[in-house]
Each structure stands twice: as structure tokens, then as C-alpha cells.
Amino acid sequence: MTSPPAKLGDPILRVESISSTNDMARDLALSGAAEGLCVIAREQTSGRGRQGRSWSSPPGEGLYMSLVLRPEVEASQSALITLAAAIAVAESLRLDFDVHGDIKWPNDVLVNGRKICGILVEAAIERNRLQYAVMGIGVNVGQLLFPEQVRDNATSIMLETGRAIEPDDFAQAMLPRLDHWYAAALSQPDRVITRWEELSSSSHDSLVRVESADTVIEGLTRGLTAAGALVVELSNGERCEIVSGEVKVRPMSS
Ligand code: BTN
């Protein structure tokens, strides 16, 4: 029998400075922390992103948050959990802060083409079942300047709106949405796919280049599969299902 998910963000542990909230949440998960536990740091000294990249985490400027999840699902269903997080952030940006967050597959949230949020889900899998997952969410809230390597591609709520809000205000607004969409990922996956597609301007008919470990393909996006893979149609009509890799949305030539 599957039990309903626990409330996400109960409890919240706040720390001043930590290497990475994902590391702290993982250690707590390994010591038996229950689903829902959330770690929020004012600063990360080794914040990390997808594909081995670092995540700039200066004190008080961003939301650096990680949650312990214990979904009773097979490993193949974990993609939907990641999509749920991107939905919660994009919805919160749009509905709570009047910032037009746009999701790029699988889970970057962009504003005017610049990244405002990154999500890193790290899962422990045994015999094809998820033992636990740590969902790390980084949101650029108050930054006015970014490190040189991301400066041209990053933005923050402050830069977009001129409003100084606290990272914690964003967390408090977003957590109920995350709770809602996480539960939906487990019980009504089709709703997650539909909402994700609504919040992504590049989910259909966008020209993309997808770079993965050993291949590069280009084609037009054709939405998501029921499991959350991105469907890309090549120029010969063949359809590929993308489950990992880096997606670059390219301008259409007129
Ligand atoms: C990405 O590359 O887009 C993912 C970035 C994820 C950053 C967040 S900040 C909180 C959590 N702790 C980390 O070290 N990374 C994630």
C-alpha cells in the first residue's frame, strides 16, 4: 500500500553557512530523516549544479534549499518529481511575484532567456526503487551581479522587478505549491505534464539542439511523454525521446 506524501517543509532547518544544502539533506536522509525535512542555508560555500557545474551562493542573496523525499516509486518515475519542482517555482514567480518564469526542459526556470532557478535532484536507487531523493532548489532572489562565467545568462527577482525580497519570502510562497505538485507527481502524473507544458514556451514547435554525452541532435519539440521525457522531431520525421542532456533553444530563422 502506498502512503500519501508528507508535507514538504516540515520541519525547516536553517543554517548560516554550509558546503551544500544537498549534502546536509543527504546526510540527514541517511540518518533516517523523514520525508518533508527541508534545509535552507543563507550561504553555500560549494553549491553545485547539474553536470558538475558550481552554483553561485553568496550570503543572503539567493534561496538555497534542499528537501528530503521518500516517494514510493520506481526510479523511472523520478523525472516527474523534478518537473513538479520546476512547476512550483515557475508558478510562484508568475503568481506570487509577477515575474514571468518560463521552464526549459527539464527543470531550468528562465526569465527573458536568463536563468533564475536551477534544480538538482539527487536520488539513491536500489533494485530500481527510489530509497530517498534530495531535491535541491536554487533561486536567484537579490543578486545584482553574478560571477563572470554566468553573468550573461543569469538573472534574479531583484534584477527583474527592482523589488528587494528576502529569500525566505520566496520559500514561504513556493513551498505550498511544491507540496501540491509533488503530490500530483505521485498520484496524477498527467496533470504535471499538462501544467509543465503550459509553463514552458519551448515545449512545442521550438527548434532545439540537444547535447548529451555522445550525441548531438537538432529538431522541433513535440511536448513531453507521460514519463516526462522531451520529444524532439528530427528533420526526417523521426521522433526521439530525450531523457537526459543539455537542451539549447535556438532562434527560428524566418
Ligand atoms: C542547476 O545546475 O541548474 C542546478 C542548480 C541547483 C542549485 C541548488 S542550491 C540548493 C541545492 N544545493 C546545491 O548545492 N545545489 C542545489
PDB file of N, CA, C and O in Angstrom, residues 117-159:
ATOM      1  N   CYS A 117      16.456  30.117 -11.801  1.00  0.00           N
ATOM      2  CA  CYS A 117      16.362  28.992 -10.853  1.00  0.00           C
ATOM      3  C   CYS A 117      16.952  27.735 -11.474  1.00  0.00           C
ATOM      4  O   CYS A 117      16.761  27.473 -12.662  1.00  0.00           O
ATOM      5  N   GLY A 118      17.652  26.981 -10.643  1.00  0.00           N
ATOM      6  CA  GLY A 118      18.144  25.666 -11.055  1.00  0.00           C
ATOM      7  C   GLY A 118      17.728  24.629 -10.022  1.00  0.00           C
ATOM      8  O   GLY A 118      17.586  24.943  -8.837  1.00  0.00           O
ATOM      9  N   ILE A 119      17.504  23.420 -10.488  1.00  0.00           N
ATOM     10  CA  ILE A 119      17.019  22.348  -9.610  1.00  0.00           C
ATOM     11  C   ILE A 119      17.921  21.130  -9.794  1.00  0.00           C
ATOM     12  O   ILE A 119      18.223  20.734 -10.927  1.00  0.00           O
ATOM     13  N   LEU A 120      18.367  20.576  -8.693  1.00  0.00           N
ATOM     14  CA  LEU A 120      19.253  19.408  -8.738  1.00  0.00           C
ATOM     15  C   LEU A 120      18.672  18.328  -7.834  1.00  0.00           C
ATOM     16  O   LEU A 120      18.683  18.464  -6.618  1.00  0.00           O
ATOM     17  N   VAL A 121      18.121  17.285  -8.464  1.00  0.00           N
ATOM     18  CA  VAL A 121      17.572  16.168  -7.681  1.00  0.00           C
ATOM     19  C   VAL A 121      18.596  15.039  -7.690  1.00  0.00           C
ATOM     20  O   VAL A 121      19.032  14.597  -8.758  1.00  0.00           O
ATOM     21  N   GLU A 122      19.004  14.615  -6.505  1.00  0.00           N
ATOM     22  CA  GLU A 122      19.976  13.525  -6.375  1.00  0.00           C
ATOM     23  C   GLU A 122      19.279  12.373  -5.646  1.00  0.00           C
ATOM     24  O   GLU A 122      18.780  12.554  -4.538  1.00  0.00           O
ATOM     25  N   ALA A 123      19.246  11.206  -6.311  1.00  0.00           N
ATOM     26  CA  ALA A 123      18.448  10.105  -5.764  1.00  0.00           C
ATOM     27  C   ALA A 123      19.321   8.901  -5.444  1.00  0.00           C
ATOM     28  O   ALA A 123      20.314   8.643  -6.123  1.00  0.00           O
ATOM     29  N   ALA A 124      18.934   8.174  -4.404  1.00  0.00           N
ATOM     30  CA  ALA A 124      19.580   6.895  -4.087  1.00  0.00           C
ATOM     31  C   ALA A 124      18.623   5.802  -4.547  1.00  0.00           C
ATOM     32  O   ALA A 124      17.472   5.754  -4.113  1.00  0.00           O
ATOM     33  N   ILE A 125      19.132   4.953  -5.452  1.00  0.00           N
ATOM     34  CA  ILE A 125      18.264   3.935  -6.068  1.00  0.00           C
ATOM     35  C   ILE A 125      18.774   2.545  -5.705  1.00  0.00           C
ATOM     36  O   ILE A 125      19.974   2.292  -5.766  1.00  0.00           O
ATOM     37  N   GLU A 126      17.863   1.677  -5.306  1.00  0.00           N
ATOM     38  CA  GLU A 126      18.222   0.288  -5.009  1.00  0.00           C
ATOM     39  C   GLU A 126      17.203  -0.619  -5.664  1.00  0.00           C
ATOM     40  O   GLU A 126      15.998  -0.422  -5.481  1.00  0.00           O
ATOM     41  N   ARG A 127      17.676  -1.616  -6.388  1.00  0.00           N
ATOM     42  CA  ARG A 127      16.788  -2.550  -7.098  1.00  0.00           C
ATOM     43  C   ARG A 127      15.663  -1.808  -7.826  1.00  0.00           C
ATOM     44  O   ARG A 127      14.485  -2.146  -7.708  1.00  0.00           O
ATOM     45  N   ASN A 128      16.069  -0.750  -8.533  1.00  0.00           N
ATOM     46  CA  ASN A 128      15.157   0.032  -9.369  1.00  0.00           C
ATOM     47  C   ASN A 128      14.081   0.813  -8.595  1.00  0.00           C
ATOM     48  O   ASN A 128      13.133   1.325  -9.165  1.00  0.00           O
ATOM     49  N   ARG A 129      14.201   0.872  -7.257  1.00  0.00           N
ATOM     50  CA  ARG A 129      13.261   1.684  -6.473  1.00  0.00           C
ATOM     51  C   ARG A 129      14.034   2.831  -5.842  1.00  0.00           C
ATOM     52  O   ARG A 129      15.204   2.672  -5.471  1.00  0.00           O
ATOM     53  N   LEU A 130      13.354   3.956  -5.702  1.00  0.00           N
ATOM     54  CA  LEU A 130      13.971   5.111  -5.059  1.00  0.00           C
ATOM     55  C   LEU A 130      14.014   4.881  -3.549  1.00  0.00           C
ATOM     56  O   LEU A 130      12.979   4.628  -2.938  1.00  0.00           O
ATOM     57  N   GLN A 131      15.194   4.929  -2.946  1.00  0.00           N
ATOM     58  CA  GLN A 131      15.290   4.803  -1.485  1.00  0.00           C
ATOM     59  C   GLN A 131      14.946   6.154  -0.848  1.00  0.00           C
ATOM     60  O   GLN A 131      14.206   6.253   0.097  1.00  0.00           O
ATOM     61  N   TYR A 132      15.574   7.177  -1.375  1.00  0.00           N
ATOM     62  CA  TYR A 132      15.248   8.551  -0.982  1.00  0.00           C
ATOM     63  C   TYR A 132      15.750   9.448  -2.102  1.00  0.00           C
ATOM     64  O   TYR A 132      16.545   9.012  -2.960  1.00  0.00           O
ATOM     65  N   ALA A 133      15.286  10.666  -2.113  1.00  0.00           N
ATOM     66  CA  ALA A 133      15.820  11.650  -3.060  1.00  0.00           C
ATOM     67  C   ALA A 133      16.017  12.961  -2.316  1.00  0.00           C
ATOM     68  O   ALA A 133      15.296  13.253  -1.356  1.00  0.00           O
ATOM     69  N   VAL A 134      17.010  13.702  -2.746  1.00  0.00           N
ATOM     70  CA  VAL A 134      17.201  15.057  -2.217  1.00  0.00           C
ATOM     71  C   VAL A 134      16.906  16.017  -3.364  1.00  0.00           C
ATOM     72  O   VAL A 134      17.494  15.899  -4.442  1.00  0.00           O
ATOM     73  N   MET A 135      15.949  16.902  -3.125  1.00  0.00           N
ATOM     74  CA  MET A 135      15.592  17.880  -4.150  1.00  0.00           C
ATOM     75  C   MET A 135      16.188  19.226  -3.766  1.00  0.00           C
ATOM     76  O   MET A 135      15.778  19.834  -2.773  1.00  0.00           O
ATOM     77  N   GLY A 136      17.182  19.671  -4.520  1.00  0.00           N
ATOM     78  CA  GLY A 136      17.841  20.952  -4.240  1.00  0.00           C
ATOM     79  C   GLY A 136      17.318  22.020  -5.181  1.00  0.00           C
ATOM     80  O   GLY A 136      17.255  21.817  -6.400  1.00  0.00           O
ATOM     81  N   ILE A 137      16.936  23.140  -4.619  1.00  0.00           N
ATOM     82  CA  ILE A 137      16.379  24.239  -5.422  1.00  0.00           C
ATOM     83  C   ILE A 137      17.179  25.513  -5.132  1.00  0.00           C
ATOM     84  O   ILE A 137      17.327  25.910  -3.969  1.00  0.00           O
ATOM     85  N   GLY A 138      17.699  26.113  -6.168  1.00  0.00           N
ATOM     86  CA  GLY A 138      18.414  27.385  -6.015  1.00  0.00           C
ATOM     87  C   GLY A 138      17.680  28.458  -6.790  1.00  0.00           C
ATOM     88  O   GLY A 138      17.432  28.302  -7.993  1.00  0.00           O
ATOM     89  N   VAL A 139      17.298  29.536  -6.118  1.00  0.00           N
ATOM     90  CA  VAL A 139      16.598  30.637  -6.799  1.00  0.00           C
ATOM     91  C   VAL A 139      17.399  31.916  -6.587  1.00  0.00           C
ATOM     92  O   VAL A 139      17.784  32.242  -5.451  1.00  0.00           O
ATOM     93  N   ASN A 140      17.661  32.615  -7.679  1.00  0.00           N
ATOM     94  CA  ASN A 140      18.350  33.902  -7.581  1.00  0.00           C
ATOM     95  C   ASN A 140      17.327  34.952  -7.169  1.00  0.00           C
ATOM     96  O   ASN A 140      16.408  35.254  -7.929  1.00  0.00           O
ATOM     97  N   VAL A 141      17.500  35.497  -5.982  1.00  0.00           N
ATOM     98  CA  VAL A 141      16.493  36.410  -5.438  1.00  0.00           C
ATOM     99  C   VAL A 141      16.991  37.864  -5.455  1.00  0.00           C
ATOM    100  O   VAL A 141      16.385  38.732  -6.074  1.00  0.00           O
ATOM    101  N   GLY A 142      18.105  38.125  -4.760  1.00  0.00           N
ATOM    102  CA  GLY A 142      18.509  39.520  -4.587  1.00  0.00           C
ATOM    103  C   GLY A 142      19.777  39.916  -5.331  1.00  0.00           C
ATOM    104  O   GLY A 142      20.252  41.051  -5.178  1.00  0.00           O
ATOM    105  N   GLN A 143      20.325  39.015  -6.142  1.00  0.00           N
ATOM    106  CA  GLN A 143      21.605  39.323  -6.804  1.00  0.00           C
ATOM    107  C   GLN A 143      21.476  40.519  -7.755  1.00  0.00           C
ATOM    108  O   GLN A 143      20.522  40.614  -8.523  1.00  0.00           O
ATOM    109  N   LEU A 144      22.508  41.382  -7.697  1.00  0.00           N
ATOM    110  CA  LEU A 144      22.617  42.460  -8.681  1.00  0.00           C
ATOM    111  C   LEU A 144      23.729  42.154  -9.671  1.00  0.00           C
ATOM    112  O   LEU A 144      23.760  42.667 -10.786  1.00  0.00           O
ATOM    113  N   LEU A 145      24.656  41.313  -9.232  1.00  0.00           N
ATOM    114  CA  LEU A 145      25.802  40.932 -10.059  1.00  0.00           C
ATOM    115  C   LEU A 145      26.031  39.436  -9.922  1.00  0.00           C
ATOM    116  O   LEU A 145      25.827  38.873  -8.840  1.00  0.00           O
ATOM    117  N   PHE A 146      26.499  38.814 -10.995  1.00  0.00           N
ATOM    118  CA  PHE A 146      26.794  37.376 -10.958  1.00  0.00           C
ATOM    119  C   PHE A 146      28.252  37.152 -11.332  1.00  0.00           C
ATOM    120  O   PHE A 146      28.871  38.003 -11.971  1.00  0.00           O
ATOM    121  N   PRO A 147      28.809  35.990 -10.980  1.00  0.00           N
ATOM    122  CA  PRO A 147      30.168  35.677 -11.405  1.00  0.00           C
ATOM    123  C   PRO A 147      30.274  35.740 -12.937  1.00  0.00           C
ATOM    124  O   PRO A 147      29.291  35.461 -13.643  1.00  0.00           O
ATOM    125  N   GLU A 148      31.470  36.071 -13.406  1.00  0.00           N
ATOM    126  CA  GLU A 148      31.657  36.328 -14.832  1.00  0.00           C
ATOM    127  C   GLU A 148      31.149  35.204 -15.747  1.00  0.00           C
ATOM    128  O   GLU A 148      30.523  35.457 -16.770  1.00  0.00           O
ATOM    129  N   GLN A 149      31.384  33.945 -15.308  1.00  0.00           N
ATOM    130  CA  GLN A 149      31.039  32.829 -16.220  1.00  0.00           C
ATOM    131  C   GLN A 149      29.537  32.667 -16.449  1.00  0.00           C
ATOM    132  O   GLN A 149      29.128  32.036 -17.422  1.00  0.00           O
ATOM    133  N   VAL A 150      28.695  33.238 -15.555  1.00  0.00           N
ATOM    134  CA  VAL A 150      27.238  33.115 -15.785  1.00  0.00           C
ATOM    135  C   VAL A 150      26.565  34.472 -15.997  1.00  0.00           C
ATOM    136  O   VAL A 150      25.353  34.538 -16.207  1.00  0.00           O
ATOM    137  N   ARG A 151      27.371  35.542 -15.955  1.00  0.00           N
ATOM    138  CA  ARG A 151      26.809  36.900 -15.944  1.00  0.00           C
ATOM    139  C   ARG A 151      25.830  37.170 -17.082  1.00  0.00           C
ATOM    140  O   ARG A 151      24.785  37.776 -16.902  1.00  0.00           O
ATOM    141  N   ASP A 152      26.138  36.651 -18.277  1.00  0.00           N
ATOM    142  CA  ASP A 152      25.279  36.960 -19.434  1.00  0.00           C
ATOM    143  C   ASP A 152      24.023  36.096 -19.480  1.00  0.00           C
ATOM    144  O   ASP A 152      23.138  36.331 -20.301  1.00  0.00           O
ATOM    145  N   ASN A 153      23.996  35.070 -18.632  1.00  0.00           N
ATOM    146  CA  ASN A 153      22.887  34.097 -18.732  1.00  0.00           C
ATOM    147  C   ASN A 153      22.071  33.968 -17.463  1.00  0.00           C
ATOM    148  O   ASN A 153      21.270  33.047 -17.360  1.00  0.00           O
ATOM    149  N   ALA A 154      22.290  34.855 -16.486  1.00  0.00           N
ATOM    150  CA  ALA A 154      21.587  34.711 -15.208  1.00  0.00           C
ATOM    151  C   ALA A 154      20.822  35.979 -14.887  1.00  0.00           C
ATOM    152  O   ALA A 154      21.169  37.078 -15.327  1.00  0.00           O
ATOM    153  N   THR A 155      19.761  35.803 -14.109  1.00  0.00           N
ATOM    154  CA  THR A 155      19.028  36.964 -13.615  1.00  0.00           C
ATOM    155  C   THR A 155      18.478  36.644 -12.228  1.00  0.00           C
ATOM    156  O   THR A 155      18.633  35.532 -11.726  1.00  0.00           O
ATOM    157  N   SER A 156      17.876  37.652 -11.599  1.00  0.00           N
ATOM    158  CA  SER A 156      17.337  37.471 -10.244  1.00  0.00           C
ATOM    159  C   SER A 156      15.992  38.201 -10.154  1.00  0.00           C
ATOM    160  O   SER A 156      15.664  39.038 -11.014  1.00  0.00           O
ATOM    161  N   ILE A 157      15.259  37.915  -9.092  1.00  0.00           N
ATOM    162  CA  ILE A 157      13.982  38.620  -8.900  1.00  0.00           C
ATOM    163  C   ILE A 157      14.250  40.118  -8.757  1.00  0.00           C
ATOM    164  O   ILE A 157      13.537  40.959  -9.307  1.00  0.00           O
ATOM    165  N   MET A 158      15.326  40.467  -8.054  1.00  0.00           N
ATOM    166  CA  MET A 158      15.694  41.879  -7.868  1.00  0.00           C
ATOM    167  C   MET A 158      15.947  42.558  -9.220  1.00  0.00           C
ATOM    168  O   MET A 158      15.435  43.658  -9.489  1.00  0.00           O
ATOM    169  N   LEU A 159      16.714  41.892 -10.080  1.00  0.00           N
ATOM    170  CA  LEU A 159      17.029  42.494 -11.382  1.00  0.00           C
ATOM    171  C   LEU A 159      15.777  42.611 -12.255  1.00  0.00           C
ATOM    172  O   LEU A 159      15.639  43.544 -13.045  1.00  0.00           O
TER     173      LEU A 159
END
